[in-house]
Amino acid sequence: MYNNYLSCEICGAELTRASQKQHIDKMGFMHSFCEKCYSEKVSKK
């Protein structure tokens, strides 16, 4: 059964489908972040 619960990899905040931001790294792994952590991570690149 599919688990709907996801949490931000950086701060651990619970994510919903609406609030999650997903990023696929160079190796093809999916990472889930909240909007705040995602914007900080992406803007650091």
GROMACS .gro file of N, CA and C in nm:
model
  135
    1MET      N    1   0.084  -0.120   0.000
    1MET     CA    2   0.000   0.000   0.000
    1MET      C    3   0.087   0.125   0.000
    2TYR      N    4   0.048   0.222  -0.078
    2TYR     CA    5   0.127   0.345  -0.089
    2TYR      C    6   0.109   0.432   0.035
    3ASN      N    7   0.221   0.474   0.091
    3ASN     CA    8   0.217   0.562   0.208
    3ASN      C    9   0.219   0.707   0.162
    4ASN      N   10   0.119   0.783   0.201
    4ASN     CA   11   0.107   0.922   0.159
    4ASN      C   12   0.198   1.016   0.237
    5TYR      N   13   0.258   0.967   0.346
    5TYR     CA   14   0.339   1.053   0.431
    5TYR      C   15   0.478   1.072   0.373
    6LEU      N   16   0.520   1.196   0.359
    6LEU     CA   17   0.656   1.228   0.322
    6LEU      C   18   0.705   1.335   0.418
    7SER      N   19   0.836   1.338   0.441
    7SER     CA   20   0.890   1.445   0.524
    7SER      C   21   1.009   1.508   0.455
    8CYS      N   22   1.034   1.632   0.487
    8CYS     CA   23   1.146   1.705   0.430
    8CYS      C   24   1.276   1.641   0.475
    9GLU      N   25   1.368   1.617   0.382
    9GLU     CA   26   1.496   1.554   0.416
    9GLU      C   27   1.585   1.644   0.499
   10ILE      N   28   1.563   1.774   0.494
   10ILE     CA   29   1.649   1.866   0.568
   10ILE      C   30   1.594   1.895   0.707
   11CYS      N   31   1.470   1.942   0.716
   11CYS     CA   32   1.416   1.984   0.847
   11CYS      C   33   1.319   1.882   0.907
   12GLY      N   34   1.274   1.784   0.827
   12GLY     CA   35   1.186   1.681   0.880
   12GLY      C   36   1.039   1.719   0.887
   13ALA      N   37   1.003   1.834   0.830
   13ALA     CA   38   0.864   1.877   0.831
   13ALA      C   39   0.778   1.781   0.750
   14GLU      N   40   0.658   1.753   0.798
   14GLU     CA   41   0.566   1.667   0.723
   14GLU      C   42   0.520   1.738   0.597
   15LEU      N   43   0.520   1.665   0.487
   15LEU     CA   44   0.483   1.723   0.359
   15LEU      C   45   0.352   1.665   0.310
   16THR      N   46   0.276   1.746   0.238
   16THR     CA   47   0.158   1.699   0.168
   16THR      C   48   0.192   1.701   0.020
   17ARG      N   49   0.105   1.645  -0.061
   17ARG     CA   50   0.130   1.649  -0.205
   17ARG      C   51   0.139   1.794  -0.255
   18ALA      N   52   0.064   1.882  -0.193
   18ALA     CA   53   0.063   2.022  -0.236
   18ALA      C   54   0.191   2.095  -0.194
   19SER      N   55   0.246   2.060  -0.077
   19SER     CA   56   0.359   2.137  -0.024
   19SER      C   57   0.495   2.079  -0.057
   20GLN      N   58   0.501   1.955  -0.104
   20GLN     CA   59   0.631   1.895  -0.128
   20GLN      C   60   0.695   1.947  -0.255
   21LYS      N   61   0.827   1.955  -0.251
   21LYS     CA   62   0.905   1.990  -0.369
   21LYS      C   63   1.000   1.873  -0.390
   22GLN      N   64   1.002   1.818  -0.510
   22GLN     CA   65   1.088   1.703  -0.535
   22GLN      C   66   1.203   1.741  -0.625
   23HIS      N   67   1.316   1.679  -0.598
   23HIS     CA   68   1.438   1.706  -0.673
   23HIS      C   69   1.503   1.572  -0.706
   24ILE      N   70   1.540   1.551  -0.829
   24ILE     CA   71   1.609   1.429  -0.868
   24ILE      C   72   1.756   1.462  -0.886
   25ASP      N   73   1.841   1.391  -0.809
   25ASP     CA   74   1.983   1.420  -0.817
   25ASP      C   75   2.046   1.357  -0.940
   26LYS      N   76   2.177   1.379  -0.958
   26LYS     CA   77   2.247   1.332  -1.077
   26LYS      C   78   2.242   1.180  -1.091
   27MET      N   79   2.227   1.109  -0.979
   27MET     CA   80   2.224   0.964  -0.983
   27MET      C   81   2.082   0.909  -1.002
   28GLY      N   82   1.983   0.998  -1.009
   28GLY     CA   83   1.846   0.955  -1.034
   28GLY      C   84   1.764   0.927  -0.910
   29PHE      N   85   1.816   0.965  -0.793
   29PHE     CA   86   1.741   0.944  -0.669
   29PHE      C   87   1.648   1.063  -0.644
   30MET      N   88   1.528   1.032  -0.596
   30MET     CA   89   1.430   1.136  -0.568
   30MET      C   90   1.448   1.185  -0.425
   31HIS      N   91   1.449   1.315  -0.408
   31HIS     CA   92   1.458   1.376  -0.275
   31HIS      C   93   1.338   1.467  -0.257
   32SER      N   94   1.282   1.466  -0.136
   32SER     CA   95   1.164   1.549  -0.107
   32SER      C   96   1.200   1.654  -0.004
   33PHE      N   97   1.158   1.775  -0.029
   33PHE     CA   98   1.187   1.887   0.060
   33PHE      C   99   1.063   1.972   0.078
   34CYS      N  100   1.057   2.045   0.190
   34CYS     CA  101   0.953   2.146   0.203
   34CYS      C  102   0.992   2.265   0.115
   35GLU      N  103   0.900   2.354   0.093
   35GLU     CA  104   0.925   2.465   0.001
   35GLU      C  105   1.042   2.551   0.047
   36LYS      N  106   1.051   2.576   0.178
   36LYS     CA  107   1.157   2.661   0.233
   36LYS      C  108   1.295   2.598   0.211
   37CYS      N  109   1.309   2.472   0.250
   37CYS     CA  110   1.438   2.404   0.234
   37CYS      C  111   1.474   2.385   0.089
   38TYR      N  112   1.374   2.358   0.006
   38TYR     CA  113   1.398   2.340  -0.138
   38TYR      C  114   1.453   2.468  -0.199
   39SER      N  115   1.390   2.581  -0.166
   39SER     CA  116   1.437   2.706  -0.224
   39SER      C  117   1.576   2.740  -0.176
   40GLU      N  118   1.608   2.708  -0.049
   40GLU     CA  119   1.744   2.732   0.002
   40GLU      C  120   1.844   2.640  -0.065
   41LYS      N  121   1.808   2.513  -0.082
   41LYS     CA  122   1.901   2.417  -0.143
   41LYS      C  123   1.927   2.452  -0.290
   42VAL      N  124   1.820   2.482  -0.363
   42VAL     CA  125   1.834   2.510  -0.506
   42VAL      C  126   1.906   2.642  -0.529
   43SER      N  127   1.881   2.742  -0.445
   43SER     CA  128   1.944   2.872  -0.465
   43SER      C  129   2.092   2.871  -0.428
   44LYS      N  130   2.137   2.769  -0.351
   44LYS     CA  131   2.280   2.758  -0.317
   44LYS      C  132   2.362   2.707  -0.435
   45LYS      N  133   2.297   2.644  -0.532
   45LYS     CA  134   2.371   2.586  -0.645
   45LYS      C  135   2.424   2.693  -0.737
   0.00000   0.00000   0.00000
